[in-house]
Amino acid sequence: MSTQNPADQFIQRDDPSVYETQEPVLYAVKDGIATVTMNRPGFNNAQNSQMTYALDAAFRRAVDDDEVRVIVLCGEGKHFSAGHDIGTPGRDVNKSFDRAHLWWDHTNKPGAEFNYAREQEVYLGMCRRWHDIPKPTVAMVQGACVAGGLMLAWVCDLIIASEDAFFQDPVVRMGIPGVEYFAHVHELNPRIAKEFLFLGERMTADRAYQMGMVNRVVPRAQLAEEVQTIATRLASQPRMGLALTKQVINRVEDLQGLRATMDMAYGYHHLAHAHGQLLGAGHLGGHDAKSMVAANKNDATDKNA
Ligand code: ZN
């Protein structure tokens, strides 16, 4: 009789990822401003783990450098970020990295533990860590800011968007109640957050501005200049004054329930991933990058009909 626990049967997963670049994030410092650039324009800056770890390293570098007073996060190419990588050749969910937190390696874990540990590290954990960077951060958003892209914009202190930017969290279509860093009801009032999530539609930059989710909206041609102007003004403020102000406001957000909301939502999020797997549809509810793009196109067609 076998006494082996099925849970001990670690799943051997191959890592088929092929990176198109060794520089998924670019880093530059000028006049006290560190510019951190997501650099997978061929894939609309989809975030694989290679990128999230490179972002984490870039932010740490910016924090450690006394010359850096402010950090700008931007995306190379047409779009800020299409979200988490769910379908490029560089999708590397089965790869191990030198982790930033104390959760254990996910790659040899069975059942729901695989995704729970992985997303705790590369999504929820890293986003919370970046939200609390003691230096001011500015997101410069053009084009798509979708799902995982929202998380990166939301962790920044200020969001400056171009007129063509749009914001969207379409993951309810996958059966999932929003992305891992569940700040929706803090970035938007609850009724708008429900509309945003239930319908999964694109929110224009103009409406995001009206809802208080972005600070400024400017024509695309002026986006970099506007961000530069704001970053330069931030860079002239005292470091400690900015750090303390940021901490106060972030702690107020936590007192308003941000951290507890995200902890709760993270559990629901992983019930959804596990539910999809129990149904045999996979943790994305039977969807992949292609089917999500197709569904988005259908929605747009329906609306124009
Ligand atoms: Zn997830």
PDB file of C-alpha atoms in Angstrom, residues 139-282:
ATOM      1  CA  ALA A 139       3.368  57.024 -13.988  1.00  0.00           C
ATOM      2  CA  MET A 140       3.433  58.300 -17.556  1.00  0.00           C
ATOM      3  CA  VAL A 141       0.602  56.489 -19.324  1.00  0.00           C
ATOM      4  CA  GLN A 142      -0.105  56.334 -23.039  1.00  0.00           C
ATOM      5  CA  GLY A 143      -2.275  53.883 -24.964  1.00  0.00           C
ATOM      6  CA  ALA A 144      -3.342  50.739 -23.135  1.00  0.00           C
ATOM      7  CA  CYS A 145      -3.192  50.446 -19.382  1.00  0.00           C
ATOM      8  CA  VAL A 146      -4.904  47.121 -18.940  1.00  0.00           C
ATOM      9  CA  ALA A 147      -5.283  44.753 -15.957  1.00  0.00           C
ATOM     10  CA  GLY A 148      -1.715  44.189 -14.701  1.00  0.00           C
ATOM     11  CA  GLY A 149      -0.897  47.563 -16.281  1.00  0.00           C
ATOM     12  CA  LEU A 150      -3.377  49.208 -13.909  1.00  0.00           C
ATOM     13  CA  MET A 151      -1.457  47.812 -10.966  1.00  0.00           C
ATOM     14  CA  LEU A 152       1.716  49.552 -12.113  1.00  0.00           C
ATOM     15  CA  ALA A 153      -0.017  52.889 -12.667  1.00  0.00           C
ATOM     16  CA  TRP A 154      -1.900  52.631  -9.368  1.00  0.00           C
ATOM     17  CA  VAL A 155       1.202  52.033  -7.273  1.00  0.00           C
ATOM     18  CA  CYS A 156       2.614  55.359  -8.465  1.00  0.00           C
ATOM     19  CA  ASP A 157       1.880  58.551  -6.566  1.00  0.00           C
ATOM     20  CA  LEU A 158       0.837  60.592  -9.581  1.00  0.00           C
ATOM     21  CA  ILE A 159      -0.573  59.409 -12.900  1.00  0.00           C
ATOM     22  CA  ILE A 160      -0.163  61.612 -15.959  1.00  0.00           C
ATOM     23  CA  ALA A 161      -1.977  60.282 -19.017  1.00  0.00           C
ATOM     24  CA  SER A 162      -2.150  61.208 -22.659  1.00  0.00           C
ATOM     25  CA  GLU A 163      -5.532  61.773 -24.271  1.00  0.00           C
ATOM     26  CA  ASP A 164      -5.309  58.432 -26.066  1.00  0.00           C
ATOM     27  CA  ALA A 165      -4.707  56.462 -22.867  1.00  0.00           C
ATOM     28  CA  PHE A 166      -7.352  54.038 -21.692  1.00  0.00           C
ATOM     29  CA  PHE A 167      -7.776  51.968 -18.548  1.00  0.00           C
ATOM     30  CA  GLN A 168      -9.414  48.565 -18.388  1.00  0.00           C
ATOM     31  CA  ASP A 169      -9.671  45.505 -16.155  1.00  0.00           C
ATOM     32  CA  PRO A 170     -11.380  42.814 -18.255  1.00  0.00           C
ATOM     33  CA  VAL A 171     -10.536  39.797 -16.068  1.00  0.00           C
ATOM     34  CA  VAL A 172     -14.118  39.191 -14.876  1.00  0.00           C
ATOM     35  CA  ARG A 173     -14.457  37.556 -18.308  1.00  0.00           C
ATOM     36  CA  MET A 174     -11.990  34.954 -16.989  1.00  0.00           C
ATOM     37  CA  GLY A 175     -14.183  34.520 -13.922  1.00  0.00           C
ATOM     38  CA  ILE A 176     -11.719  36.495 -11.809  1.00  0.00           C
ATOM     39  CA  PRO A 177     -12.794  39.380  -9.534  1.00  0.00           C
ATOM     40  CA  GLY A 178     -10.191  41.913 -10.660  1.00  0.00           C
ATOM     41  CA  VAL A 179      -6.399  41.949 -10.739  1.00  0.00           C
ATOM     42  CA  GLU A 180      -4.272  40.860  -7.779  1.00  0.00           C
ATOM     43  CA  TYR A 181      -3.572  44.357  -6.445  1.00  0.00           C
ATOM     44  CA  PHE A 182      -7.237  45.103  -5.756  1.00  0.00           C
ATOM     45  CA  ALA A 183      -7.283  48.884  -5.426  1.00  0.00           C
ATOM     46  CA  HIS A 184     -10.334  49.353  -7.665  1.00  0.00           C
ATOM     47  CA  VAL A 185     -12.649  50.584  -4.903  1.00  0.00           C
ATOM     48  CA  HIS A 186     -10.007  52.996  -3.668  1.00  0.00           C
ATOM     49  CA  GLU A 187      -9.151  54.360  -7.084  1.00  0.00           C
ATOM     50  CA  LEU A 188     -12.844  54.621  -8.039  1.00  0.00           C
ATOM     51  CA  ASN A 189     -16.026  54.925  -6.038  1.00  0.00           C
ATOM     52  CA  PRO A 190     -17.800  51.562  -5.561  1.00  0.00           C
ATOM     53  CA  ARG A 191     -20.498  52.087  -8.200  1.00  0.00           C
ATOM     54  CA  ILE A 192     -17.987  53.132 -10.847  1.00  0.00           C
ATOM     55  CA  ALA A 193     -15.696  50.262  -9.768  1.00  0.00           C
ATOM     56  CA  LYS A 194     -18.604  47.834 -10.331  1.00  0.00           C
ATOM     57  CA  GLU A 195     -19.248  49.282 -13.788  1.00  0.00           C
ATOM     58  CA  PHE A 196     -15.520  49.154 -14.548  1.00  0.00           C
ATOM     59  CA  LEU A 197     -15.218  45.499 -13.505  1.00  0.00           C
ATOM     60  CA  PHE A 198     -18.650  44.108 -14.477  1.00  0.00           C
ATOM     61  CA  LEU A 199     -18.561  45.496 -18.021  1.00  0.00           C
ATOM     62  CA  GLY A 200     -14.795  45.324 -18.423  1.00  0.00           C
ATOM     63  CA  GLU A 201     -14.956  48.277 -20.791  1.00  0.00           C
ATOM     64  CA  ARG A 202     -12.221  50.739 -21.584  1.00  0.00           C
ATOM     65  CA  MET A 203     -12.289  53.863 -19.441  1.00  0.00           C
ATOM     66  CA  THR A 204     -10.987  56.836 -21.371  1.00  0.00           C
ATOM     67  CA  ALA A 205      -8.294  59.079 -19.927  1.00  0.00           C
ATOM     68  CA  ASP A 206     -10.828  61.886 -19.777  1.00  0.00           C
ATOM     69  CA  ARG A 207     -13.264  59.850 -17.674  1.00  0.00           C
ATOM     70  CA  ALA A 208     -10.448  58.528 -15.486  1.00  0.00           C
ATOM     71  CA  TYR A 209      -9.549  62.167 -14.863  1.00  0.00           C
ATOM     72  CA  GLN A 210     -13.159  63.015 -13.988  1.00  0.00           C
ATOM     73  CA  MET A 211     -13.214  60.071 -11.553  1.00  0.00           C
ATOM     74  CA  GLY A 212     -10.047  61.313  -9.864  1.00  0.00           C
ATOM     75  CA  MET A 213      -7.995  58.308 -10.960  1.00  0.00           C
ATOM     76  CA  VAL A 214      -5.452  60.305 -12.934  1.00  0.00           C
ATOM     77  CA  ASN A 215      -3.946  63.683 -12.142  1.00  0.00           C
ATOM     78  CA  ARG A 216      -3.605  65.232 -15.578  1.00  0.00           C
ATOM     79  CA  VAL A 217      -4.470  64.452 -19.176  1.00  0.00           C
ATOM     80  CA  VAL A 218      -2.481  66.041 -21.971  1.00  0.00           C
ATOM     81  CA  PRO A 219      -2.143  65.515 -25.734  1.00  0.00           C
ATOM     82  CA  ARG A 220       0.159  62.634 -26.601  1.00  0.00           C
ATOM     83  CA  ALA A 221       2.761  64.968 -28.088  1.00  0.00           C
ATOM     84  CA  GLN A 222       3.028  66.838 -24.775  1.00  0.00           C
ATOM     85  CA  LEU A 223       3.045  63.842 -22.432  1.00  0.00           C
ATOM     86  CA  ALA A 224       6.795  63.522 -21.925  1.00  0.00           C
ATOM     87  CA  GLU A 225       7.198  67.268 -21.476  1.00  0.00           C
ATOM     88  CA  GLU A 226       4.391  67.477 -18.910  1.00  0.00           C
ATOM     89  CA  VAL A 227       5.847  64.567 -16.930  1.00  0.00           C
ATOM     90  CA  GLN A 228       9.280  66.169 -17.072  1.00  0.00           C
ATOM     91  CA  THR A 229       7.873  69.459 -15.739  1.00  0.00           C
ATOM     92  CA  ILE A 230       6.121  67.754 -12.830  1.00  0.00           C
ATOM     93  CA  ALA A 231       9.097  65.511 -12.041  1.00  0.00           C
ATOM     94  CA  THR A 232      11.414  68.523 -12.030  1.00  0.00           C
ATOM     95  CA  ARG A 233       9.170  70.300  -9.525  1.00  0.00           C
ATOM     96  CA  LEU A 234       9.037  67.192  -7.331  1.00  0.00           C
ATOM     97  CA  ALA A 235      12.822  66.911  -7.523  1.00  0.00           C
ATOM     98  CA  SER A 236      13.143  70.379  -5.982  1.00  0.00           C
ATOM     99  CA  GLN A 237      11.138  69.408  -2.877  1.00  0.00           C
ATOM    100  CA  PRO A 238      12.979  68.129   0.208  1.00  0.00           C
ATOM    101  CA  ARG A 239      13.464  64.361   0.188  1.00  0.00           C
ATOM    102  CA  MET A 240      12.344  63.777   3.769  1.00  0.00           C
ATOM    103  CA  GLY A 241       9.336  66.072   3.410  1.00  0.00           C
ATOM    104  CA  LEU A 242       8.122  64.085   0.420  1.00  0.00           C
ATOM    105  CA  ALA A 243       8.858  60.728   2.062  1.00  0.00           C
ATOM    106  CA  LEU A 244       6.952  61.618   5.232  1.00  0.00           C
ATOM    107  CA  THR A 245       4.021  63.061   3.306  1.00  0.00           C
ATOM    108  CA  LYS A 246       3.854  59.939   1.184  1.00  0.00           C
ATOM    109  CA  GLN A 247       3.944  57.678   4.227  1.00  0.00           C
ATOM    110  CA  VAL A 248       1.136  59.592   5.916  1.00  0.00           C
ATOM    111  CA  ILE A 249      -1.095  59.387   2.858  1.00  0.00           C
ATOM    112  CA  ASN A 250      -0.299  55.723   2.230  1.00  0.00           C
ATOM    113  CA  ARG A 251      -1.089  54.885   5.859  1.00  0.00           C
ATOM    114  CA  VAL A 252      -4.371  56.797   5.558  1.00  0.00           C
ATOM    115  CA  GLU A 253      -5.195  54.639   2.543  1.00  0.00           C
ATOM    116  CA  ASP A 254      -4.516  51.587   4.698  1.00  0.00           C
ATOM    117  CA  LEU A 255      -6.738  52.989   7.466  1.00  0.00           C
ATOM    118  CA  GLN A 256      -9.417  53.431   4.818  1.00  0.00           C
ATOM    119  CA  GLY A 257      -9.086  49.722   4.184  1.00  0.00           C
ATOM    120  CA  LEU A 258      -6.769  49.453   1.183  1.00  0.00           C
ATOM    121  CA  ARG A 259      -4.460  46.806   2.620  1.00  0.00           C
ATOM    122  CA  ALA A 260      -7.231  44.747   4.228  1.00  0.00           C
ATOM    123  CA  THR A 261      -9.282  44.950   1.024  1.00  0.00           C
ATOM    124  CA  MET A 262      -6.388  43.626  -1.015  1.00  0.00           C
ATOM    125  CA  ASP A 263      -5.735  40.778   1.428  1.00  0.00           C
ATOM    126  CA  MET A 264      -9.394  39.765   1.243  1.00  0.00           C
ATOM    127  CA  ALA A 265      -9.619  40.170  -2.520  1.00  0.00           C
ATOM    128  CA  TYR A 266      -6.435  38.146  -2.979  1.00  0.00           C
ATOM    129  CA  GLY A 267      -8.204  35.147  -1.427  1.00  0.00           C
ATOM    130  CA  TYR A 268     -11.192  35.521  -3.742  1.00  0.00           C
ATOM    131  CA  HIS A 269      -8.826  36.004  -6.664  1.00  0.00           C
ATOM    132  CA  HIS A 270      -7.216  32.644  -5.936  1.00  0.00           C
ATOM    133  CA  LEU A 271     -10.535  30.925  -5.330  1.00  0.00           C
ATOM    134  CA  ALA A 272     -11.291  32.051  -8.903  1.00  0.00           C
ATOM    135  CA  HIS A 273      -7.980  30.692 -10.243  1.00  0.00           C
ATOM    136  CA  ALA A 274      -8.573  27.373  -8.422  1.00  0.00           C
ATOM    137  CA  HIS A 275     -12.229  27.243  -9.530  1.00  0.00           C
ATOM    138  CA  GLY A 276     -11.149  27.531 -13.164  1.00  0.00           C
ATOM    139  CA  GLN A 277      -8.695  24.697 -12.624  1.00  0.00           C
ATOM    140  CA  LEU A 278     -11.296  22.507 -10.872  1.00  0.00           C
ATOM    141  CA  LEU A 279     -13.573  22.983 -13.866  1.00  0.00           C
ATOM    142  CA  GLY A 280     -10.752  21.905 -16.139  1.00  0.00           C
ATOM    143  CA  ALA A 281     -10.604  25.325 -17.809  1.00  0.00           C
ATOM    144  CA  GLY A 282      -7.277  26.390 -16.344  1.00  0.00           C
TER     145      GLY A 282
END
